[in-house]
Coordinates of C-alpha atoms in Angstrom, one line a residue:
X705 CA -11.6 20.3 -35.2
X706 CA -13.2 23.2 -33.2
X707 CA -10.0 23.8 -31.5
X708 CA -8.4 24.1 -34.9
X709 CA -11.1 26.7 -35.7
X710 CA -10.5 28.2 -32.4
X711 CA -6.8 28.3 -33.2
X712 CA -7.4 30.1 -36.7
X713 CA -9.9 32.7 -35.5
X714 CA -7.5 33.6 -32.9
X715 CA -4.8 34.0 -35.5
X716 CA -7.0 36.2 -37.6
X717 CA -7.6 38.6 -34.6
X718 CA -4.1 38.8 -33.7
X719 CA -3.4 39.9 -37.2
X720 CA -6.0 42.7 -37.1
X721 CA -5.0 43.8 -33.3
X722 CA -1.0 43.5 -33.7
X723 CA -0.1 45.0 -37.3
X724 CA 3.5 44.3 -36.7
X725 CA 4.6 41.4 -38.6
X726 CA 8.1 41.2 -37.4
X727 CA 6.6 39.4 -33.7
X728 CA 8.3 36.0 -33.6
X729 CA 6.4 33.0 -33.9
X730 CA 6.4 32.4 -30.4
X731 CA 4.6 35.4 -29.2
X732 CA 2.2 34.8 -32.1
X733 CA 1.2 31.0 -30.7
X734 CA 1.0 32.2 -27.0
X735 CA -1.6 35.0 -28.3
X736 CA -3.4 32.3 -30.0
X737 CA -3.7 30.2 -27.2
X738 CA -4.9 33.1 -24.7
X739 CA -7.6 34.1 -27.3
X740 CA -8.6 30.4 -27.6
X741 CA -9.0 29.8 -24.2
X742 CA -11.0 33.1 -23.8
X743 CA -13.4 32.3 -26.5
X744 CA -13.8 28.3 -25.7
X745 CA -12.2 27.4 -22.3
X746 CA -14.5 29.0 -19.8
X747 CA -15.7 26.1 -17.6
X748 CA -19.5 25.9 -17.3
X749 CA -21.3 26.5 -14.0
X750 CA -21.4 23.6 -11.8
X751 CA -24.1 22.7 -8.9
X752 CA -23.2 22.7 -5.7
X753 CA -24.6 22.5 -2.3
X754 CA -23.6 23.4 1.2
X755 CA -24.3 21.4 4.4
X756 CA -26.4 23.2 7.1
X757 CA -25.5 20.6 9.8
X758 CA -22.9 17.9 10.1
X759 CA -24.1 14.8 8.2
X760 CA -23.5 11.2 7.6
X761 CA -22.9 10.5 3.9
X762 CA -25.0 7.1 3.1
X763 CA -24.4 4.4 0.5
X764 CA -28.3 4.3 -0.4
X765 CA -30.9 7.1 -0.1
X766 CA -32.3 5.9 3.3
X767 CA -31.6 6.5 7.1
X768 CA -30.6 2.8 7.5
X769 CA -28.5 2.2 4.9
X770 CA -24.9 2.1 5.7
X771 CA -22.3 5.2 6.4
X772 CA -19.5 5.5 4.0
X773 CA -18.4 9.1 5.3
X774 CA -19.2 11.9 7.7
X775 CA -19.5 15.8 6.7
X776 CA -19.0 18.5 8.7
X777 CA -21.8 21.5 8.5
X778 CA -20.7 24.0 6.2
X779 CA -18.8 22.1 3.7
X780 CA -19.5 22.9 0.2
X781 CA -19.7 19.9 -2.2
X782 CA -20.7 19.0 -5.6
X783 CA -24.0 17.8 -6.2
X784 CA -24.2 14.6 -9.1
X785 CA -27.9 13.7 -8.7
X786 CA -31.1 13.4 -6.8
X787 CA -33.8 11.0 -6.3
X788 CA -37.4 11.3 -8.0
X789 CA -38.8 12.7 -4.7
X790 CA -36.2 15.0 -4.3
X791 CA -35.4 14.0 -0.6
X792 CA -32.0 12.7 -0.8
X793 CA -29.0 14.4 -3.1
X794 CA -26.2 12.3 -4.5
X795 CA -22.6 14.1 -3.6
X796 CA -19.1 13.6 -4.0
X797 CA -16.3 13.8 -1.3
X798 CA -13.0 13.2 -1.5
X799 CA -13.6 9.3 0.0
X800 CA -16.1 8.9 -2.5
X801 CA -19.9 9.3 -3.5
X802 CA -22.9 9.1 -1.2
X803 CA -26.4 10.4 -0.2
X804 CA -27.6 13.1 2.3
X805 CA -30.6 14.5 3.1
X806 CA -31.9 17.4 0.7
X807 CA -33.5 19.2 3.5
X808 CA -30.3 19.9 5.3
X809 CA -28.5 21.1 2.2
X810 CA -28.5 24.8 0.6
X811 CA -28.2 25.2 -3.0
X812 CA -25.2 27.1 -4.6
X813 CA -24.5 27.7 -8.3
X814 CA -21.5 29.2 -9.6
X815 CA -18.0 28.4 -10.9
X816 CA -16.1 25.8 -9.1
X817 CA -13.5 27.9 -7.2
X818 CA -12.7 24.8 -4.7
X819 CA -12.7 27.1 -2.0
X820 CA -14.6 25.1 0.4
X821 CA -14.8 21.5 -1.4
X822 CA -14.1 18.5 0.8
X823 CA -11.4 17.5 -1.7
X824 CA -9.6 20.8 -1.3
X825 CA -9.3 21.3 -5.0
X826 CA -9.0 18.0 -6.3
X827 CA -10.0 17.2 -9.8
X828 CA -13.6 16.2 -10.2
X829 CA -14.3 12.9 -11.8
X830 CA -16.7 12.5 -14.7
X831 CA -20.5 12.1 -13.7
X832 CA -21.8 8.7 -13.7
X833 CA -24.9 6.7 -13.6
X834 CA -26.5 5.5 -10.0
X835 CA -25.7 1.8 -9.8
X836 CA -26.2 -0.6 -6.9
X837 CA -22.7 -0.7 -5.1
X838 CA -21.0 -4.0 -4.6
X839 CA -20.7 -5.2 -1.1
X840 CA -17.7 -6.5 0.4
X841 CA -18.2 -9.3 3.3
X842 CA -15.2 -8.1 5.1
X843 CA -16.0 -4.7 5.3
X844 CA -16.2 -3.1 8.6
X845 CA -19.7 -1.1 7.4
X846 CA -21.2 -4.4 6.0
X847 CA -24.8 -4.5 7.1
X848 CA -24.5 -7.9 8.3
X849 CA -21.4 -7.5 10.3
X850 CA -21.3 -6.0 13.9
X851 CA -23.8 -4.5 16.2
X852 CA -26.0 -1.9 14.2
X853 CA -28.3 0.3 16.5
X854 CA -30.8 2.9 15.4
X855 CA -31.7 6.3 17.0
X856 CA -34.9 6.1 18.9
X857 CA -34.9 9.7 19.9
X858 CA -36.2 12.8 17.5
X859 CA -32.5 14.1 17.4
X860 CA -29.5 12.8 19.4
X861 CA -26.1 14.8 19.7
X862 CA -22.7 13.4 19.0
X863 CA -19.8 14.2 21.1
X864 CA -16.3 13.9 21.6
X865 CA -16.1 12.2 24.8
X866 CA -18.7 10.2 26.9
X867 CA -20.1 13.1 29.0
X868 CA -22.9 15.9 28.6
X869 CA -20.2 18.8 29.2
X870 CA -18.0 17.2 25.9
X871 CA -18.1 18.9 22.4
X872 CA -20.7 18.3 20.3
X873 CA -19.4 17.0 17.1
X874 CA -22.5 16.3 15.1
X875 CA -26.0 15.1 15.1
X876 CA -28.4 12.1 14.3
X877 CA -32.0 11.9 13.7
X878 CA -34.4 9.3 14.4
X879 CA -34.3 5.9 12.5
X880 CA -30.6 6.6 11.3
X881 CA -28.4 3.7 11.9
X882 CA -24.6 3.5 12.9
X883 CA -22.5 0.6 14.0
X884 CA -21.6 0.1 17.7
X885 CA -18.0 0.1 18.8
X886 CA -18.4 -0.3 22.4
X887 CA -20.0 0.9 25.6
X888 CA -18.5 3.2 28.5
X889 CA -18.1 1.5 32.0
X890 CA -21.5 3.0 33.3
X891 CA -23.5 1.9 30.1
X892 CA -24.7 5.3 29.5
X893 CA -23.0 6.0 26.4
X894 CA -22.0 4.4 23.3
X895 CA -18.9 4.7 21.1
X896 CA -20.0 4.6 17.4
X897 CA -18.5 4.3 13.9
X898 CA -20.2 7.4 12.1
X899 CA -18.1 6.8 8.9
X900 CA -14.7 7.2 7.5
X901 CA -13.0 5.4 10.3
X902 CA -14.2 8.1 12.9
X903 CA -16.2 7.7 16.2
X904 CA -18.4 9.8 18.4
X905 CA -20.1 9.1 21.4
X906 CA -23.7 9.3 21.9
X907 CA -26.4 8.7 24.9
X908 CA -27.3 4.9 25.0
X909 CA -30.8 5.8 26.4
X910 CA -31.7 7.6 22.7
X911 CA -30.9 4.1 20.8
X912 CA -32.0 0.7 20.5
X913 CA -30.7 -2.4 18.6
X914 CA -31.0 -2.0 14.8
X915 CA -33.2 -5.1 13.2
X916 CA -31.4 -6.7 10.2
X917 CA -32.8 -4.4 7.2
X918 CA -35.6 -5.3 4.8
X919 CA -35.4 -3.7 1.4
X920 CA -37.6 -1.6 -0.7
X921 CA -37.1 -0.5 -4.4
X922 CA -36.3 3.5 -4.5
X923 CA -35.8 4.9 -8.1
X924 CA -33.2 7.4 -8.5
X925 CA -32.4 9.7 -11.3
X926 CA -29.6 11.4 -12.4
X927 CA -29.6 14.3 -14.8
X928 CA -29.2 13.1 -18.2
X929 CA -29.1 9.4 -17.4
X930 CA -32.0 6.9 -17.0
X931 CA -33.2 6.2 -13.6
X932 CA -31.8 3.2 -11.8
X933 CA -33.5 1.3 -8.9
X934 CA -31.4 0.6 -5.6
X935 CA -32.4 -1.7 -2.9
X936 CA -32.6 0.5 0.3
X937 CA -33.3 -0.5 3.9
X938 CA -36.3 0.1 6.1
X939 CA -36.3 1.8 9.3
X940 CA -35.9 -0.3 12.2
X941 CA -39.0 -1.5 14.3
X942 CA -38.8 -0.4 18.3
X943 CA -36.8 -2.8 20.6
X944 CA -37.0 -3.0 24.4
X945 CA -33.5 -3.1 25.6
X946 CA -32.2 0.0 27.4
X947 CA -28.6 0.9 28.3
X948 CA -28.6 2.9 31.2
X949 CA -26.8 2.9 34.9
X950 CA -30.2 2.6 36.6
X951 CA -33.2 0.6 35.7
X952 CA -36.6 0.8 37.1
X953 CA -39.8 -1.6 36.9
X954 CA -43.1 -1.3 37.8
X955 CA -45.9 -3.2 37.5
X956 CA -49.6 -4.2 38.6
X957 CA -52.4 -6.6 37.2
X958 CA -55.2 -9.0 38.3
X959 CA -56.2 -12.5 37.4
X960 CA -57.4 -15.5 39.0
X961 CA -56.0 -17.9 42.0
X962 CA -56.9 -21.6 42.7
X963 CA -56.3 -22.2 46.2
X964 CA -56.2 -25.3 48.4
X965 CA -55.3 -26.3 51.9
X966 CA -55.2 -29.5 53.5
X967 CA -54.7 -30.8 57.0
X968 CA -54.0 -34.5 57.8
X969 CA -53.2 -35.7 61.2
X970 CA -53.6 -38.5 63.8
X971 CA -56.6 -37.2 65.4
X972 CA -60.2 -38.4 65.7
X973 CA -62.2 -35.5 66.1
X974 CA -64.3 -34.6 63.4
X975 CA -61.6 -31.2 62.4
X976 CA -58.7 -33.4 62.8
X977 CA -58.5 -33.6 59.0
X978 CA -60.4 -31.3 56.7
X979 CA -59.7 -29.7 53.5
X980 CA -60.7 -26.2 52.1
X981 CA -60.7 -25.0 48.2
X982 CA -61.5 -21.7 46.7
X983 CA -61.3 -20.1 43.2
X984 CA -60.4 -16.6 44.0
X985 CA -59.8 -13.5 42.4
X986 CA -56.2 -12.1 42.5
X987 CA -54.3 -9.3 42.3
X988 CA -50.3 -9.0 42.0
X989 CA -48.0 -5.9 41.9
X990 CA -44.1 -5.3 41.3
X991 CA -41.7 -2.7 42.0
X992 CA -37.7 -3.0 41.3
X993 CA -34.6 -1.3 40.8
X994 CA -31.3 -2.4 39.4
X995 CA -28.0 -0.6 39.2
X996 CA -25.3 -1.4 36.7
X997 CA -22.0 -1.8 37.9
X998 CA -19.4 -2.0 35.0
X999 CA -20.7 -3.7 31.4
X1000 CA -22.3 -6.7 32.9
X1001 CA -23.0 -6.4 36.6
X1002 CA -25.9 -5.6 38.3
X1003 CA -27.0 -5.3 41.9
X1004 CA -30.8 -3.8 43.1
X1005 CA -33.6 -4.5 45.0
X1006 CA -37.4 -5.3 44.5
X1007 CA -40.4 -6.5 45.9
X1008 CA -43.8 -8.8 45.2
X1009 CA -47.1 -8.8 46.5
X1010 CA -49.7 -11.0 45.8
X1011 CA -53.0 -11.2 47.0
X1012 CA -56.0 -13.7 46.7
X1013 CA -59.6 -13.7 48.4
X1014 CA -63.0 -15.4 48.2
X1015 CA -66.0 -14.3 50.4
X1016 CA -68.3 -17.6 49.5
X1017 CA -66.2 -20.3 50.2
X1018 CA -68.4 -23.5 51.1
X1019 CA -67.3 -26.1 53.9
X1020 CA -69.4 -29.1 54.3
X1021 CA -69.5 -30.2 58.0
X1022 CA -69.3 -33.7 59.2
X1023 CA -73.3 -33.2 60.3
X1024 CA -74.0 -32.4 56.9
X1025 CA -74.6 -28.6 57.2
X1026 CA -72.9 -26.2 54.7
X1027 CA -70.8 -23.2 56.1
X1028 CA -69.8 -20.2 53.9
X1029 CA -66.6 -18.8 54.8
X1030 CA -64.2 -15.8 53.7
X1031 CA -60.7 -16.5 52.9
X1032 CA -57.8 -14.5 51.9
X1033 CA -54.2 -15.4 51.0
X1034 CA -51.3 -12.4 51.1
X1035 CA -47.9 -13.1 50.2
X1036 CA -45.5 -10.4 50.4
X1037 CA -41.4 -11.0 48.9
X1038 CA -38.8 -8.9 48.8
X1039 CA -35.1 -9.0 48.4
X1040 CA -31.5 -8.0 47.4
X1041 CA -31.1 -8.9 43.6
X1042 CA -27.4 -9.8 42.2
X1043 CA -26.8 -11.0 38.4
X1044 CA -25.2 -10.4 35.2
X1045 CA -26.7 -8.9 32.1
X1046 CA -25.5 -10.2 28.4
X1047 CA -26.3 -8.0 25.5
X1048 CA -28.2 -9.2 22.4
X1049 CA -31.6 -9.7 21.4
X1050 CA -32.6 -7.1 23.9
X1051 CA -30.7 -8.2 26.7
X1052 CA -30.6 -11.1 28.8
X1053 CA -30.4 -11.2 32.7
X1054 CA -29.4 -14.1 35.1
X1055 CA -29.7 -13.0 38.7
X1056 CA -29.4 -14.6 42.3
X1057 CA -32.2 -13.2 44.6
X1058 CA -32.0 -13.4 48.4
X1059 CA -34.6 -11.9 50.8
X1060 CA -37.6 -12.7 52.9
X1061 CA -41.2 -13.8 52.6
X1062 CA -44.2 -13.2 54.5
X1063 CA -47.2 -15.3 53.8
X1064 CA -50.8 -14.8 55.5
X1065 CA -53.6 -17.5 55.3
X1066 CA -56.5 -16.1 56.8
X1067 CA -59.4 -18.2 57.4
X1068 CA -62.9 -16.4 58.6
X1069 CA -63.9 -17.7 62.2
X1070 CA -67.5 -19.4 62.6
X1071 CA -69.2 -20.4 65.6
X1072 CA -69.8 -24.0 64.8
X1073 CA -66.2 -24.3 62.8
X1074 CA -63.1 -22.9 64.4
X1075 CA -59.9 -23.1 62.0
X1076 CA -56.9 -21.5 62.3
X1077 CA -55.3 -18.9 60.4
X1078 CA -51.5 -19.0 59.8
X1079 CA -48.7 -16.8 59.2
X1080 CA -45.4 -17.7 57.7
X1081 CA -42.1 -15.7 57.8
X1082 CA -39.2 -16.9 56.2
X1083 CA -35.9 -16.6 54.5
X1084 CA -36.1 -17.0 50.3
X1085 CA -33.2 -17.4 48.1
X1086 CA -33.5 -18.5 44.3
X1087 CA -32.4 -17.7 40.8
X1088 CA -34.1 -15.8 38.0
X1089 CA -33.8 -15.6 34.1
X1090 CA -35.4 -13.0 31.8
X1091 CA -34.9 -12.5 28.1
X1092 CA -36.3 -9.1 26.9
X1093 CA -36.7 -10.3 23.4
X1094 CA -37.0 -14.3 22.6
X1095 CA -39.0 -13.7 19.4
X1096 CA -41.1 -11.2 17.7
X1097 CA -44.4 -11.0 16.4
X1098 CA -44.4 -8.3 13.6
X1099 CA -43.0 -5.2 15.5
X1100 CA -43.8 -6.7 18.7
X1101 CA -40.7 -8.2 20.7
X1102 CA -41.8 -11.4 22.9
X1103 CA -39.7 -11.9 26.1
X1104 CA -39.8 -14.6 28.5
X1105 CA -39.2 -14.8 32.2
X1106 CA -38.4 -17.7 34.6
X1107 CA -38.1 -18.1 38.2
X1108 CA -37.5 -20.8 41.3
X1109 CA -37.0 -19.9 45.0
X1110 CA -37.1 -21.9 48.0
X1111 CA -38.4 -20.9 51.7
X1112 CA -36.3 -22.0 54.4
X1113 CA -35.9 -21.8 57.3
X1114 CA -39.5 -20.6 58.1
X1115 CA -41.3 -20.1 61.2
X1116 CA -45.4 -20.6 61.5
X1117 CA -47.5 -19.1 63.7
X1118 CA -51.7 -20.1 64.6
X1119 CA -53.7 -18.5 67.1
X1120 CA -52.7 -20.0 70.5
X1121 CA -56.3 -21.6 71.0
X1122 CA -56.5 -23.3 67.8
X1123 CA -53.0 -24.2 66.7
X1124 CA -52.2 -27.6 65.2
X1125 CA -49.5 -28.1 67.4
X1126 CA -47.1 -26.7 69.7
X1127 CA -44.1 -26.9 67.9
X1128 CA -43.7 -26.7 63.9
X1129 CA -41.1 -26.8 61.1
X1130 CA -42.1 -25.5 57.9
X1131 CA -40.6 -25.0 54.1
X1132 CA -42.1 -23.8 50.7
X1133 CA -41.2 -23.9 47.4
X1134 CA -42.1 -21.1 44.8
X1135 CA -41.8 -21.5 40.6
X1136 CA -43.5 -19.7 37.9
X1137 CA -43.0 -17.8 34.4
X1138 CA -44.1 -14.8 32.3
X1139 CA -44.3 -14.1 29.1
X1140 CA -43.7 -10.2 28.1
X1141 CA -45.2 -8.4 24.8
X1142 CA -43.7 -5.2 23.9
X1143 CA -46.7 -2.7 23.3
X1144 CA -44.6 0.6 23.4
X1145 CA -41.0 1.5 23.1
X1146 CA -40.0 5.3 23.8
X1147 CA -36.8 7.0 24.9
X1148 CA -38.5 7.5 28.3
X1149 CA -39.3 3.8 28.6
X1150 CA -40.9 0.4 27.6
X1151 CA -44.7 -0.3 28.0
X1152 CA -45.0 -4.3 28.2
X1153 CA -47.9 -6.8 28.7
X1154 CA -47.2 -9.5 31.2
X1155 CA -49.0 -12.7 31.2
X1156 CA -47.7 -14.8 34.3
X1157 CA -48.3 -18.1 36.0
X1158 CA -47.0 -18.8 39.5
X1159 CA -47.4 -22.1 41.6
X1160 CA -46.4 -21.7 45.5
X1161 CA -46.5 -24.6 48.0
X1162 CA -46.1 -24.4 51.7
X1163 CA -45.8 -27.4 54.1
X1164 CA -45.7 -27.3 57.9
X1165 CA -45.3 -30.2 60.2
X1166 CA -46.6 -29.6 63.8
X1167 CA -45.7 -32.1 66.8
X1168 CA -47.2 -32.3 70.4
X1169 CA -50.7 -32.0 71.4
X1170 CA -52.6 -29.6 69.8
X1171 CA -54.4 -27.1 71.9
X1172 CA -57.9 -27.4 70.0
X1173 CA -58.0 -30.9 69.8
X1174 CA -56.4 -33.3 72.5
X1175 CA -56.6 -36.3 70.1
X1176 CA -54.2 -34.6 67.6
X1177 CA -50.3 -35.0 68.4
X1178 CA -48.8 -35.5 64.8
X1179 CA -50.4 -33.2 61.9
X1180 CA -49.4 -32.0 58.5
X1181 CA -50.9 -28.9 57.0
X1182 CA -50.3 -28.1 53.5
X1183 CA -51.2 -25.2 50.9
X1184 CA -50.7 -25.1 47.4
X1185 CA -52.0 -22.2 45.2
X1186 CA -52.0 -21.6 41.4
X1187 CA -52.2 -17.9 40.1
X1188 CA -52.8 -16.6 36.6
X1189 CA -52.3 -12.9 36.1
X1190 CA -52.3 -10.3 33.3
X1191 CA -50.5 -7.2 34.1
X1192 CA -49.0 -4.0 32.7
X1193 CA -45.2 -3.2 33.4
X1194 CA -43.6 -0.2 32.8
X1195 CA -39.7 -0.6 32.4
X1196 CA -37.1 2.6 32.4

């Protein structure tokens, strides 16, 4: 009815402006349509926004929601809604609708001339209310499929190639989640899907694996429509794993050591067979370096030092007297490490270590108690397994490490005048494990608390006459040590 009224009004106006009644009906109709368009056809001003930087279009108003498109900087888009807090704006692109941060937009109001729209002049769809979207299980963007990584740095640049000199194509902020496509050969760069089937490279050191999203209700309102509630994912907690070509670790700590040494021989002297026990203070230190070669192979060096000592070890002599001794144990272990790294759950490492071990058991000499100190040097080889994230307690990742190694061949040396024999054969065994607790995860590295246990045994068999005891011709000296420690470890 409004269109008919407009046509009548336009006919009346044309009669007043054009007195010539001889105009054809076609001309009259054309004039009526033109005047009607002028009076009633002018479009209303539409709300538009312009992107300040390149942005990811997300399905929900959350940095961890799935990516549905990528919008370049300077793009002019129709704005069709906002969240109640105003932090997210819903816009329309050629590939659909989604959410972008309001802080990265510039407001624009005016006629829709289509000069810079993403859809290049395509007709706009009618406004619609915000509804929870349908999740497609087979979609490449589905939250449960593929590896999801979160940005752990304040900002990270997207690049066209895995190089610091490559062209910057966009930027992501801390907490944003994208899908991993693959890693570079050296592990320093990650190719990610930024939405709309487009890929870009970013620095691996600025990322961490994303946890499965937990949901939180977010209310969103569209102008003229009731607010709807959409489940949005919470930002992921920090993880431990680092994707880099170089891996450094250093740790130090202390604890307690239970040390026991026993000598059994065929001698008949008072000291032909004896036993020493001590509960001592212990200290440990570790330094390691690993280099990634390809995607899974790693090669490096590492060293460990372990000390235990007590100054008041009591020895009960055969004549009933008590003698206080000072005893120290030093163990230095270093070697070459080669292994495999398997991604997932913070990373799993399986390695082989070959190196050398030096162990020194020093016993204080007393006038009435002449017991030998012993130094052992040997070749060590063993296996190790490290799981960076076995489970989680809240936001704290819990890891597990285990190792076992053998010492053979090895050579034992004692003071010449106090030796248990003139020829000897030595072997040893070392086994232990540790639990790691993630305390702090940053782009620069991870700080862990390490609760460790180590069990070490050393056996030496002596033959021939002992210089200090002529009644001894065969003897066996064994040392066993339990070490419980708590340390801090920094991994980069």
